């Protein structure tokens, strides 16, 4: 086989033959393009102008050169456009190759609705660039693609990571300072998050040499200024800048040699963007409704292929874009379908990141935020940590928002592990922990521990991140303490659970219950005591019907154990003691339930929460004085409805053995009603009041530090100055302070007359915004924002667990963590999801890695 000399330069005849082949191919591609765009009138191909061809002395490799037609191609076959000079068979092309036009398309039909107003020869929709560290090998097609996208630089608010020596990249590196003081942006400078280094855009595209700004990246932050200045003054860099700008200009003007093929590529790019837009919309719709995407198979038009593919099939019945795509997939015309599970995960991740970016932007604008954390095991027995950030937005009117930032896997539940987990998450989101002003968790020892708990470890790093225990969870513990204080109280809930178990264990017994009652019996939660009010309510107003149902079960049951249990429960429900316990517990639980529900509101504030707790305490104190007498009256009415005697059976008094001779014998209490009042009613109510004082002591201490913001009209001058200085010291750390105590005192002394004497902190903040007094009272404005940011409960984290159970179910228990967190972010933050731009999501999707399809 005869081989030519590889070092021999091509002759003039060679260039003539090659140019002739290019003109013939351009003529054929022009006809294909016109057919694709729906032009019914054939046009005679004109030779390309000399302005679009390389001239002598020009670097020919800078411009995409169309390849020769394959020898095996038939005369009537439409060529597949290509912008590379290499064979597709001999190289793994990672960037897109447009497919040929659909043969069934009519001449006058517009295949794809264009979303841009620019010419098809140049797509100016700038997709986000791939990280410079992951760029593929350079050849004409890849080079053209990156030039059309343009350089992608770090955003102004991006926080560069610091190394162990404390040095990091800075935004000032991206500007060049002239001798006259002006600054010029270095558009050629790129930052790689993967390598934490800088790259030169034009040199990486056109240079054949190997140095740091091309290969490994520049990360010598100490000498970066001098190194960048030296690099941009080199002749080679100047030459590559000119090549880059020349190619960019020709792409914009459509004056490249293969502009016809570029137009076809642009059409194919738009088609793919239309397809992926519909796929993103399908995923978003399913995720917002917590529906599963995948089925038992991943093939179109197959049974049990999942909701995602079924939605694709349904859309293909009416949408021409999706219909064409599905038709290509079915006949095997394209191996790239973007319908698989991996693409689903990538799109879910892109949507979740876009939503997170929107929330992070709001958090940084608000500056101050608070952390809300809570843990729960999922269906696969993995401990999931829910992360909520609470802020006060100031765009139009002050508004409290709690943003769900995703689930994290908590491998260990220790305070050290959880605190490290949340700090790492904040660093990933580029949210400075120094701006944290509050933290709220449940009452677990690993969370609220004074020495090794999460709150203690975070306070060591930021003393201004004040800890507030969850108010709703603390109320549950108050009720738990009260129930454990009395045997009658603990036994009462045991009977309620037996009632529910007896009827729910059999459908026939449940039907008997439903034939007698209108409100069904409820089971109670071990951890949520305020939920037990639903269990008590069913018996409080339907005791007669529940007893009748038990008697019917006793008569119809064939199992002797069921007969005995139904008889004993019927006797207990009809007793005077059970009726008194029912009335007392319903009165207490209904009062606490109202406070608990109000405290779980997103807009709840410290001053309102403390005021509610004080009113609850006062209500319980009043109830202790008159509650037992009123309970007896209500219990007697219940006994009359059941046709039983309202008599409290006296139990045999057990004598206690004396251990020492000097001990006096216990004084027996002969009156059973009096004994029940002392051992049950008084003890339960007293424990509730005492536990309220003890468990909410920390909450009142935190509120007292901010109390001057709402109590200032009533405070004397000296006391006002003292409390303002205390608040200033609380919000100071490491020589930095959020407010000036003296200035705050002067602002409060000169504050205008309020519309109402009792205004909450949020109402005061709204008052400042409406009156446009932010500039007049800046310290008051900052202090109010921090106060409203302080969390009161972890209810938002608890609500996220409800979504967790809907997303990660028994049939979806093997879901990966990234997919779970992404679906939860879309579902919980659905308001942000509906405001997303599909174009931005597709740009992020294209920027993840090099793909076979251009976007």
PDB file of N, CA and C in Angstrom, residues 395-439:
ATOM      1  N   UNK A 395     -38.211  42.634  50.611  1.00  0.00           N
ATOM      2  CA  UNK A 395     -38.370  43.127  49.250  1.00  0.00           C
ATOM      3  C   UNK A 395     -39.516  44.126  49.154  1.00  0.00           C
ATOM      4  N   UNK A 396     -40.722  43.725  49.475  1.00  0.00           N
ATOM      5  CA  UNK A 396     -41.860  44.640  49.461  1.00  0.00           C
ATOM      6  C   UNK A 396     -42.235  45.014  50.888  1.00  0.00           C
ATOM      7  N   UNK A 397     -42.827  44.051  51.594  1.00  0.00           N
ATOM      8  CA  UNK A 397     -43.140  44.213  53.000  1.00  0.00           C
ATOM      9  C   UNK A 397     -42.474  43.071  53.766  1.00  0.00           C
ATOM     10  N   UNK A 398     -42.084  43.289  55.003  1.00  0.00           N
ATOM     11  CA  UNK A 398     -41.436  42.224  55.769  1.00  0.00           C
ATOM     12  C   UNK A 398     -42.301  40.965  55.839  1.00  0.00           C
ATOM     13  N   UNK A 399     -41.691  39.852  55.542  1.00  0.00           N
ATOM     14  CA  UNK A 399     -42.401  38.579  55.539  1.00  0.00           C
ATOM     15  C   UNK A 399     -41.470  37.483  56.055  1.00  0.00           C
ATOM     16  N   UNK A 400     -41.991  36.658  56.951  1.00  0.00           N
ATOM     17  CA  UNK A 400     -41.206  35.558  57.514  1.00  0.00           C
ATOM     18  C   UNK A 400     -41.317  34.354  56.580  1.00  0.00           C
ATOM     19  N   UNK A 401     -40.172  33.763  56.254  1.00  0.00           N
ATOM     20  CA  UNK A 401     -40.138  32.585  55.399  1.00  0.00           C
ATOM     21  C   UNK A 401     -39.215  31.545  56.021  1.00  0.00           C
ATOM     22  N   UNK A 402     -39.587  30.293  55.875  1.00  0.00           N
ATOM     23  CA  UNK A 402     -38.767  29.177  56.331  1.00  0.00           C
ATOM     24  C   UNK A 402     -38.500  28.280  55.130  1.00  0.00           C
ATOM     25  N   UNK A 403     -37.248  28.249  54.683  1.00  0.00           N
ATOM     26  CA  UNK A 403     -36.859  27.549  53.466  1.00  0.00           C
ATOM     27  C   UNK A 403     -36.312  26.166  53.804  1.00  0.00           C
ATOM     28  N   UNK A 404     -36.851  25.170  53.128  1.00  0.00           N
ATOM     29  CA  UNK A 404     -36.357  23.800  53.278  1.00  0.00           C
ATOM     30  C   UNK A 404     -35.174  23.604  52.326  1.00  0.00           C
ATOM     31  N   UNK A 405     -34.012  23.250  52.889  1.00  0.00           N
ATOM     32  CA  UNK A 405     -32.785  23.145  52.111  1.00  0.00           C
ATOM     33  C   UNK A 405     -32.379  21.706  51.815  1.00  0.00           C
ATOM     34  N   UNK A 406     -33.228  20.734  52.140  1.00  0.00           N
ATOM     35  CA  UNK A 406     -32.943  19.348  51.780  1.00  0.00           C
ATOM     36  C   UNK A 406     -32.763  18.454  52.989  1.00  0.00           C
ATOM     37  N   UNK A 407     -32.648  17.148  52.693  1.00  0.00           N
ATOM     38  CA  UNK A 407     -32.395  16.140  53.716  1.00  0.00           C
ATOM     39  C   UNK A 407     -30.927  15.735  53.673  1.00  0.00           C
ATOM     40  N   UNK A 408     -30.369  15.488  54.859  1.00  0.00           N
ATOM     41  CA  UNK A 408     -29.004  15.017  54.990  1.00  0.00           C
ATOM     42  C   UNK A 408     -29.012  13.703  55.761  1.00  0.00           C
ATOM     43  N   UNK A 409     -28.141  12.783  55.375  1.00  0.00           N
ATOM     44  CA  UNK A 409     -28.031  11.506  56.067  1.00  0.00           C
ATOM     45  C   UNK A 409     -27.184  11.701  57.319  1.00  0.00           C
ATOM     46  N   UNK A 410     -27.773  11.426  58.472  1.00  0.00           N
ATOM     47  CA  UNK A 410     -27.061  11.540  59.748  1.00  0.00           C
ATOM     48  C   UNK A 410     -26.578  10.152  60.149  1.00  0.00           C
ATOM     49  N   UNK A 411     -25.333   9.860  59.842  1.00  0.00           N
ATOM     50  CA  UNK A 411     -24.784   8.547  60.160  1.00  0.00           C
ATOM     51  C   UNK A 411     -24.666   8.350  61.668  1.00  0.00           C
ATOM     52  N   UNK A 412     -24.406   9.414  62.412  1.00  0.00           N
ATOM     53  CA  UNK A 412     -24.363   9.368  63.868  1.00  0.00           C
ATOM     54  C   UNK A 412     -25.243  10.481  64.411  1.00  0.00           C
ATOM     55  N   UNK A 413     -25.873  10.218  65.545  1.00  0.00           N
ATOM     56  CA  UNK A 413     -26.791  11.202  66.135  1.00  0.00           C
ATOM     57  C   UNK A 413     -26.154  11.962  67.284  1.00  0.00           C
ATOM     58  N   UNK A 414     -24.847  11.987  67.364  1.00  0.00           N
ATOM     59  CA  UNK A 414     -24.168  12.740  68.418  1.00  0.00           C
ATOM     60  C   UNK A 414     -24.162  14.221  68.094  1.00  0.00           C
ATOM     61  N   UNK A 415     -23.964  15.044  69.112  1.00  0.00           N
ATOM     62  CA  UNK A 415     -23.924  16.484  68.899  1.00  0.00           C
ATOM     63  C   UNK A 415     -22.785  16.906  68.003  1.00  0.00           C
ATOM     64  N   UNK A 416     -21.640  16.252  68.129  1.00  0.00           N
ATOM     65  CA  UNK A 416     -20.482  16.596  67.301  1.00  0.00           C
ATOM     66  C   UNK A 416     -20.743  16.285  65.839  1.00  0.00           C
ATOM     67  N   UNK A 417     -21.335  15.112  65.558  1.00  0.00           N
ATOM     68  CA  UNK A 417     -21.592  14.716  64.171  1.00  0.00           C
ATOM     69  C   UNK A 417     -22.635  15.611  63.518  1.00  0.00           C
ATOM     70  N   UNK A 418     -23.720  15.903  64.239  1.00  0.00           N
ATOM     71  CA  UNK A 418     -24.785  16.719  63.653  1.00  0.00           C
ATOM     72  C   UNK A 418     -24.337  18.162  63.437  1.00  0.00           C
ATOM     73  N   UNK A 419     -23.562  18.697  64.371  1.00  0.00           N
ATOM     74  CA  UNK A 419     -23.078  20.066  64.195  1.00  0.00           C
ATOM     75  C   UNK A 419     -22.118  20.162  63.016  1.00  0.00           C
ATOM     76  N   UNK A 420     -21.255  19.163  62.837  1.00  0.00           N
ATOM     77  CA  UNK A 420     -20.362  19.154  61.677  1.00  0.00           C
ATOM     78  C   UNK A 420     -21.148  19.025  60.385  1.00  0.00           C
ATOM     79  N   UNK A 421     -22.225  18.248  60.433  1.00  0.00           N
ATOM     80  CA  UNK A 421     -23.040  18.030  59.238  1.00  0.00           C
ATOM     81  C   UNK A 421     -23.697  19.329  58.781  1.00  0.00           C
ATOM     82  N   UNK A 422     -24.266  20.088  59.693  1.00  0.00           N
ATOM     83  CA  UNK A 422     -24.951  21.323  59.298  1.00  0.00           C
ATOM     84  C   UNK A 422     -23.950  22.393  58.882  1.00  0.00           C
ATOM     85  N   UNK A 423     -22.781  22.440  59.528  1.00  0.00           N
ATOM     86  CA  UNK A 423     -21.767  23.424  59.131  1.00  0.00           C
ATOM     87  C   UNK A 423     -21.229  23.129  57.743  1.00  0.00           C
ATOM     88  N   UNK A 424     -21.024  21.857  57.426  1.00  0.00           N
ATOM     89  CA  UNK A 424     -20.572  21.492  56.080  1.00  0.00           C
ATOM     90  C   UNK A 424     -21.628  21.841  55.042  1.00  0.00           C
ATOM     91  N   UNK A 425     -22.893  21.654  55.390  1.00  0.00           N
ATOM     92  CA  UNK A 425     -23.973  21.979  54.449  1.00  0.00           C
ATOM     93  C   UNK A 425     -24.032  23.484  54.185  1.00  0.00           C
ATOM     94  N   UNK A 426     -23.871  24.287  55.220  1.00  0.00           N
ATOM     95  CA  UNK A 426     -23.863  25.741  55.040  1.00  0.00           C
ATOM     96  C   UNK A 426     -22.685  26.180  54.181  1.00  0.00           C
ATOM     97  N   UNK A 427     -21.557  25.513  54.339  1.00  0.00           N
ATOM     98  CA  UNK A 427     -20.391  25.855  53.521  1.00  0.00           C
ATOM     99  C   UNK A 427     -20.627  25.480  52.064  1.00  0.00           C
ATOM    100  N   UNK A 428     -21.291  24.347  51.809  1.00  0.00           N
ATOM    101  CA  UNK A 428     -21.609  23.963  50.437  1.00  0.00           C
ATOM    102  C   UNK A 428     -22.538  24.977  49.786  1.00  0.00           C
ATOM    103  N   UNK A 429     -23.457  25.517  50.555  1.00  0.00           N
ATOM    104  CA  UNK A 429     -24.416  26.487  50.020  1.00  0.00           C
ATOM    105  C   UNK A 429     -23.850  27.908  49.988  1.00  0.00           C
ATOM    106  N   UNK A 430     -22.611  28.093  50.434  1.00  0.00           N
ATOM    107  CA  UNK A 430     -21.974  29.424  50.481  1.00  0.00           C
ATOM    108  C   UNK A 430     -22.766  30.405  51.337  1.00  0.00           C
ATOM    109  N   UNK A 431     -23.295  29.896  52.458  1.00  0.00           N
ATOM    110  CA  UNK A 431     -24.022  30.738  53.407  1.00  0.00           C
ATOM    111  C   UNK A 431     -23.139  30.897  54.644  1.00  0.00           C
ATOM    112  N   UNK A 432     -22.698  32.104  54.950  1.00  0.00           N
ATOM    113  CA  UNK A 432     -21.787  32.289  56.093  1.00  0.00           C
ATOM    114  C   UNK A 432     -22.487  32.009  57.416  1.00  0.00           C
ATOM    115  N   UNK A 433     -21.858  31.192  58.247  1.00  0.00           N
ATOM    116  CA  UNK A 433     -22.430  30.874  59.561  1.00  0.00           C
ATOM    117  C   UNK A 433     -22.370  32.073  60.499  1.00  0.00           C
ATOM    118  N   UNK A 434     -21.517  33.051  60.191  1.00  0.00           N
ATOM    119  CA  UNK A 434     -21.411  34.238  61.041  1.00  0.00           C
ATOM    120  C   UNK A 434     -22.703  35.044  61.075  1.00  0.00           C
ATOM    121  N   UNK A 435     -23.563  34.878  60.059  1.00  0.00           N
ATOM    122  CA  UNK A 435     -24.826  35.623  60.010  1.00  0.00           C
ATOM    123  C   UNK A 435     -25.969  34.882  60.696  1.00  0.00           C
ATOM    124  N   UNK A 436     -25.697  33.713  61.269  1.00  0.00           N
ATOM    125  CA  UNK A 436     -26.738  32.959  61.976  1.00  0.00           C
ATOM    126  C   UNK A 436     -27.025  33.631  63.309  1.00  0.00           C
ATOM    127  N   UNK A 437     -28.300  33.849  63.604  1.00  0.00           N
ATOM    128  CA  UNK A 437     -28.685  34.516  64.845  1.00  0.00           C
ATOM    129  C   UNK A 437     -29.597  33.669  65.725  1.00  0.00           C
ATOM    130  N   UNK A 438     -29.965  32.503  65.299  1.00  0.00           N
ATOM    131  CA  UNK A 438     -30.839  31.672  66.117  1.00  0.00           C
ATOM    132  C   UNK A 438     -30.763  30.218  65.707  1.00  0.00           C
ATOM    133  N   UNK A 439     -31.094  29.329  66.620  1.00  0.00           N
ATOM    134  CA  UNK A 439     -31.148  27.903  66.350  1.00  0.00           C
ATOM    135  C   UNK A 439     -32.230  27.279  67.217  1.00  0.00           C
TER     136      UNK A 439
END
